[in-house]
Tab-separated table of C-alpha atoms in Angstrom:
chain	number	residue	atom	x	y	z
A	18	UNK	CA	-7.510	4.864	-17.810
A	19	UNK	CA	-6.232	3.561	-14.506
A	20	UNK	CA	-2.267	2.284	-14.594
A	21	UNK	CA	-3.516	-0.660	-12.749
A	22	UNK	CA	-7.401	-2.218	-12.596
A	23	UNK	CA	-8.661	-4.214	-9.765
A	24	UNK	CA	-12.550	-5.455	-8.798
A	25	UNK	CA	-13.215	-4.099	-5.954
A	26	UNK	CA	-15.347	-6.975	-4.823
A	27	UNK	CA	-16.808	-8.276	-2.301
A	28	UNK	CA	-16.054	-11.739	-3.566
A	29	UNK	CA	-17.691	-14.052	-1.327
A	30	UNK	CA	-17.038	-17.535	-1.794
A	31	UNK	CA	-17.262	-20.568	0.806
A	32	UNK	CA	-14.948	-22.279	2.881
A	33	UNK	CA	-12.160	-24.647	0.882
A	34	UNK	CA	-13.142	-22.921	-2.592
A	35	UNK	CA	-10.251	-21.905	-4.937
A	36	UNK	CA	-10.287	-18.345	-5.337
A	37	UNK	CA	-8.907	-16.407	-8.065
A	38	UNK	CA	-8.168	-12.680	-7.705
A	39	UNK	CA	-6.866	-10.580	-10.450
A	40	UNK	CA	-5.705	-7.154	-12.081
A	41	UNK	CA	-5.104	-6.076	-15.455
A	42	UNK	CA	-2.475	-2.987	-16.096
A	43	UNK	CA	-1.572	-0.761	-18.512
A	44	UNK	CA	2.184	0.148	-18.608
A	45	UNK	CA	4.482	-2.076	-19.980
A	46	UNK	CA	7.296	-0.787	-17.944
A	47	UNK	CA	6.250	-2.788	-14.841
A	48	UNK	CA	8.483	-5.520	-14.340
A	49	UNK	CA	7.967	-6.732	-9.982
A	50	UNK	CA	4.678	-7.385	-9.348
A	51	UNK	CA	3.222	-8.072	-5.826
A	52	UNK	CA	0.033	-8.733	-3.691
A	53	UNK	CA	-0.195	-7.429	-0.103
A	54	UNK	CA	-3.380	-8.386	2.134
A	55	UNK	CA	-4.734	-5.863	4.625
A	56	UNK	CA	-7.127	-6.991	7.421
A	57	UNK	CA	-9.444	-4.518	8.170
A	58	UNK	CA	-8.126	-1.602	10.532
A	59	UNK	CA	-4.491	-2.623	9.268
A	60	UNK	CA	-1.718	-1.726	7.007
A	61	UNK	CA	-1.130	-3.952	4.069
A	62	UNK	CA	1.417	-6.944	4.412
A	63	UNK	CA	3.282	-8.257	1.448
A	64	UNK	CA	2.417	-11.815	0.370
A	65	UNK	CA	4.219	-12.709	-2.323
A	66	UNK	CA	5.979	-11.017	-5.198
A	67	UNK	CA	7.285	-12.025	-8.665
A	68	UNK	CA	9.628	-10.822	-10.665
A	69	UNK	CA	8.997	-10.419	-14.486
A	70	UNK	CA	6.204	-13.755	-16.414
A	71	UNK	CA	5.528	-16.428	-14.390
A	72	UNK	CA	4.546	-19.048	-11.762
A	73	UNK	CA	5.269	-18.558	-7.974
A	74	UNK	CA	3.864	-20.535	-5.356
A	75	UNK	CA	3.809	-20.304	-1.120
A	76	UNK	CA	1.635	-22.674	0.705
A	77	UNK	CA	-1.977	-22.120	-0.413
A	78	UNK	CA	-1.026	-18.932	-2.547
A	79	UNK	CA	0.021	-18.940	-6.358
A	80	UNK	CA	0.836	-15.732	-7.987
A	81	UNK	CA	1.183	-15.593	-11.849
A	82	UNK	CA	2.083	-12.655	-14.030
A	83	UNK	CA	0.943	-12.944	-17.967
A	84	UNK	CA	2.795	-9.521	-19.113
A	85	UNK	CA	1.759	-10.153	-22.557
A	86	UNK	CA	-1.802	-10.102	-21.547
A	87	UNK	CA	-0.797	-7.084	-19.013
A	88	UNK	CA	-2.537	-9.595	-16.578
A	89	UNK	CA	-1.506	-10.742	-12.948
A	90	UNK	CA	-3.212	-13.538	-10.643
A	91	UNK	CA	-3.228	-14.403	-7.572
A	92	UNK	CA	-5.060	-17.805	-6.027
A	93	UNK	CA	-5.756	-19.492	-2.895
A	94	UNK	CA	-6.319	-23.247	-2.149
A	95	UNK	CA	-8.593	-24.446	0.388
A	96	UNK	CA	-9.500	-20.840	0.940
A	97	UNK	CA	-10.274	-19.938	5.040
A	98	UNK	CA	-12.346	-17.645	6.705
A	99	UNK	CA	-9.242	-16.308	7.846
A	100	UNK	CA	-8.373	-15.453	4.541
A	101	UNK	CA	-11.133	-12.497	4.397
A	102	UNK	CA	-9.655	-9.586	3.957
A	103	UNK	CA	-8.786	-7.181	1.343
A	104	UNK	CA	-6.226	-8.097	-1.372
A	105	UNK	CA	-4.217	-5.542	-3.365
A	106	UNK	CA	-2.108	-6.226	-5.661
A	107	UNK	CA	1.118	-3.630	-6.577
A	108	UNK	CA	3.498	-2.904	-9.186
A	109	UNK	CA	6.395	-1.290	-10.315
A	110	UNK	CA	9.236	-0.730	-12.724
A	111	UNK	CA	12.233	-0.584	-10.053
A	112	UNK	CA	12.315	-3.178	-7.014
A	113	UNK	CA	9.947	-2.063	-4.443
A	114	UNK	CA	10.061	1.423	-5.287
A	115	UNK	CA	7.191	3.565	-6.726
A	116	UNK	CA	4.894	1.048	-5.981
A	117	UNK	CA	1.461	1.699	-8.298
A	118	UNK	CA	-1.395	-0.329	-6.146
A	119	UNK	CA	-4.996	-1.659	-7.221
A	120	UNK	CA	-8.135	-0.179	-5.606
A	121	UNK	CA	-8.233	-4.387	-3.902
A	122	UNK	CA	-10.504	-6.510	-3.963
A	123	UNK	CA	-12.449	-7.563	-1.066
A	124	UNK	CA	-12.888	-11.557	-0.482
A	125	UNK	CA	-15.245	-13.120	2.153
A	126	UNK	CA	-14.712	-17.033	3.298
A	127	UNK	CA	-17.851	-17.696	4.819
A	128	UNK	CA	-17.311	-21.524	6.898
B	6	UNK	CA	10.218	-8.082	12.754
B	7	UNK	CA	9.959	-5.439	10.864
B	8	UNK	CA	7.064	-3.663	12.579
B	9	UNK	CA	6.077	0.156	11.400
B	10	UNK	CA	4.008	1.903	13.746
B	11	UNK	CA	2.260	4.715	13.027
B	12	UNK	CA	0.174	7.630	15.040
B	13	UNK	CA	-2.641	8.186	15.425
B	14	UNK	CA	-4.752	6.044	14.350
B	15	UNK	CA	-7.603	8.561	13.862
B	16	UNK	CA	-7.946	12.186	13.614
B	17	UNK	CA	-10.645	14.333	14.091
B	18	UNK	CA	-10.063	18.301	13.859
B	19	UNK	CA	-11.539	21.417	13.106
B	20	UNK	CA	-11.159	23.370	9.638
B	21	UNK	CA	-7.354	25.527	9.204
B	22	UNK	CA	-5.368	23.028	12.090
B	23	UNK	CA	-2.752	21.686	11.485
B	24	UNK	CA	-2.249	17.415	12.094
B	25	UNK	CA	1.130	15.645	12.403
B	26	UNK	CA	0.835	12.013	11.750
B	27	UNK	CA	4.010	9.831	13.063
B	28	UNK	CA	5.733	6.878	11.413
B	29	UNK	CA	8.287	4.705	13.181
B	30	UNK	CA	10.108	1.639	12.527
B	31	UNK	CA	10.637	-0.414	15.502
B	32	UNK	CA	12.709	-3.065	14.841
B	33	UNK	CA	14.961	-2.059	11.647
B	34	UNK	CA	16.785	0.782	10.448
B	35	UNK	CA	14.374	3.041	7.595
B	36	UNK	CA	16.407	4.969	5.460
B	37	UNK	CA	13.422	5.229	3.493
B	38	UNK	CA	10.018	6.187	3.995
B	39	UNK	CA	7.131	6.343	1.567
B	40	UNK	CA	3.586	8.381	2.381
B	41	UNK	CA	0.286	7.431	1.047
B	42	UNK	CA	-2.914	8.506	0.686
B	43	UNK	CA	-6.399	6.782	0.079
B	44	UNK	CA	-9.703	8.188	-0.622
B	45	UNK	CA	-12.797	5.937	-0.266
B	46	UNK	CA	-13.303	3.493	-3.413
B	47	UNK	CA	-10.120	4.586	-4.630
B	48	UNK	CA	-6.025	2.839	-4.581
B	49	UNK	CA	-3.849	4.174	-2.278
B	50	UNK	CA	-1.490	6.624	-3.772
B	51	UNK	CA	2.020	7.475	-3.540
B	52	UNK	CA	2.124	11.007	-2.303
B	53	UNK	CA	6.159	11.142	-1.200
B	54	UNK	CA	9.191	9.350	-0.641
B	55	UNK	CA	11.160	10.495	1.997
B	56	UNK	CA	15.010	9.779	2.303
B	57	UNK	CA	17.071	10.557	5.896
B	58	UNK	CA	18.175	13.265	6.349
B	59	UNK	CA	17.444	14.682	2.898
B	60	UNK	CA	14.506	16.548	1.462
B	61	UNK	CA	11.225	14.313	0.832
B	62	UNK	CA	10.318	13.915	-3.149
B	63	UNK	CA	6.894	14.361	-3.747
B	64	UNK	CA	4.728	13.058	-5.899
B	65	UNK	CA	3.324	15.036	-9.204
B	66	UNK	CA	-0.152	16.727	-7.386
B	67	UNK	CA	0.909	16.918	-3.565
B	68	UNK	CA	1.843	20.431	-2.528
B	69	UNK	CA	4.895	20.212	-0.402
B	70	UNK	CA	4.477	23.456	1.272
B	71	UNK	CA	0.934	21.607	2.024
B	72	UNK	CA	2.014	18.413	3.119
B	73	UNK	CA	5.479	18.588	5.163
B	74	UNK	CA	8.069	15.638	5.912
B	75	UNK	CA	10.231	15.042	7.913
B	76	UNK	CA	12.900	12.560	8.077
B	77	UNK	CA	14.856	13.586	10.548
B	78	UNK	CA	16.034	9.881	11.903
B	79	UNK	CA	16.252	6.523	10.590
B	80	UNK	CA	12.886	5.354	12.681
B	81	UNK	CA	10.962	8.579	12.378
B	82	UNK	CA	9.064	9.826	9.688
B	83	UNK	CA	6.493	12.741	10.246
B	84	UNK	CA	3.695	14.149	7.681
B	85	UNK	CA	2.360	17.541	8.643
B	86	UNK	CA	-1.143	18.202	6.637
B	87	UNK	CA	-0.650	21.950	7.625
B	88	UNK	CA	-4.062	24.431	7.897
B	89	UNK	CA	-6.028	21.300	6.640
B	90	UNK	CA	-9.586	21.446	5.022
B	91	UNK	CA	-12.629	18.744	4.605
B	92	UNK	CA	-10.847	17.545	1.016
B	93	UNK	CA	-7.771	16.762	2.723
B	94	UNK	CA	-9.675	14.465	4.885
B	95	UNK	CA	-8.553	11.125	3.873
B	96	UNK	CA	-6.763	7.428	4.535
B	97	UNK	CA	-2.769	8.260	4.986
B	98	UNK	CA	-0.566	5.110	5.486
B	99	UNK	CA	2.990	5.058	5.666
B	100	UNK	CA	5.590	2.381	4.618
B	101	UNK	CA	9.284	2.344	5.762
B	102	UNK	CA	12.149	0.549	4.084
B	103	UNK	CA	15.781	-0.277	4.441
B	104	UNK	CA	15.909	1.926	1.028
B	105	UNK	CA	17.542	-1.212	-1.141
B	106	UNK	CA	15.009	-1.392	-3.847
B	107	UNK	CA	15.125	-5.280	-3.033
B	108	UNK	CA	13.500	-5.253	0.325
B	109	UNK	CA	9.686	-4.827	0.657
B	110	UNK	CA	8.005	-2.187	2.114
B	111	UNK	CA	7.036	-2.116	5.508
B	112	UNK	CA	3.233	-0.449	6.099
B	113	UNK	CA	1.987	1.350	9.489
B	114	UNK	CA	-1.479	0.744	10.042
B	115	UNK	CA	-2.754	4.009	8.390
B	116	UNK	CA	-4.642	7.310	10.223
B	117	UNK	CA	-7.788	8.146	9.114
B	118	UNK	CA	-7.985	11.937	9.079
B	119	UNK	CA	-11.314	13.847	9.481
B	120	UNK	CA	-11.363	17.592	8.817
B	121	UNK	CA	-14.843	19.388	9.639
């Protein structure tokens, strides 16, 4: 079993839709939890990270972390087609060290 | 800010050469540097974290005698996939950090290696 599961996608889903991207993980020990986005050709670039169960929200994006359920979200208001692009989401036990990524999902905002 | 750059972008070489892949930090100081690696369908995967000036710490798996660092500055990272063969062919992406476990890493923009 993977440390950290991820759809790989392609979730296509039309312009202004809420979308809701997720991973489920397996070791308790995992206490930051982030999501990165990565354009195609590009290196990932952080989003948003939480530390620990609960809410955060930045603009459109919401990340929440369930770590009873071993679960982490991440949605986006009025989704864009700018917003295509590949979403991973990362975690670790210690800061932003070790990081443990998802295989990402792929989303597609079609106007 | 906080820009990583890393070369080249894409590789293309011939069975038993050897590719060095750079990693810079333009605008901050890295005192550490972390290499990954990403075959198709799969996550990317930590394959070493490199500190200045010391001795890179590889992850469980990754030869080091296969895969060399280099850490020699705190902008400049180097992976060496010495006398490399079609499985090594692969997605390698660095990330650089100020090494506080509080600041996020940093990615490059990855190099696609393609051994034939």
């Amino acid at each position: 079993q993977k440390e950290v599961e991820q759809d790989p996608g392609p979730l296509s889903v039309p312009e202004g839709a809420i979308v809701s991207l997720n991973c489920t993980y397996s070791n308790s020990a995992f206490q930051y939890f982030m999501w990165y986005r990565q354009y195609s050709r590009k290196g990932p670039e952080l989003l948003m990270y939480t530390y620990s169960s609960g809410n955060k929200e930045d603009g459109r994006f919401t990340a929440q972390v369930d770590k009873s359920s071993k679960y982490i979200s991440l949605f986006i208001r009025d989704s864009q087609p700018s917003d295509s692009a590949t979403y991973l989401c990362a975690m670790s036990g210690r800061g932003f060290q070790k990081l443990v990524f998802g295989t990402g999902t792929r989303l597609l905002v079609s106007p | 800010g906080a820009v990583v750059s890393q070369h080249p972008s894409r590789v293309i070489c011939k069975s038993g050469t050897s590719v060095k892949i750079e990693c810079r930090s333009l605008d901050f100081q890295a005192t550490t540097m972390f290499w990954y690696r990403q075959f198709p369908k799969q996550s990317l995967m930590l394959m070493a974290t490199s500190n200045e000036g010391s001795k890179a710490t590889y992850e469980q798996g990754v030869e080091k005698d296969k895969f060399l660092i280099n850490h020699a500055s705190l902008t400049l990272s180097t992976l060496t996939v010495t006398s490399a063969h079609p499985e090594d062919s692969s997605f390698y992406i660095c990330s650089a950090t100020t090494g506080n476990s509080n600041q996020p890493q940093h990615f490059g923009d990855g190099t696609r290696l393609s051994i034939l």
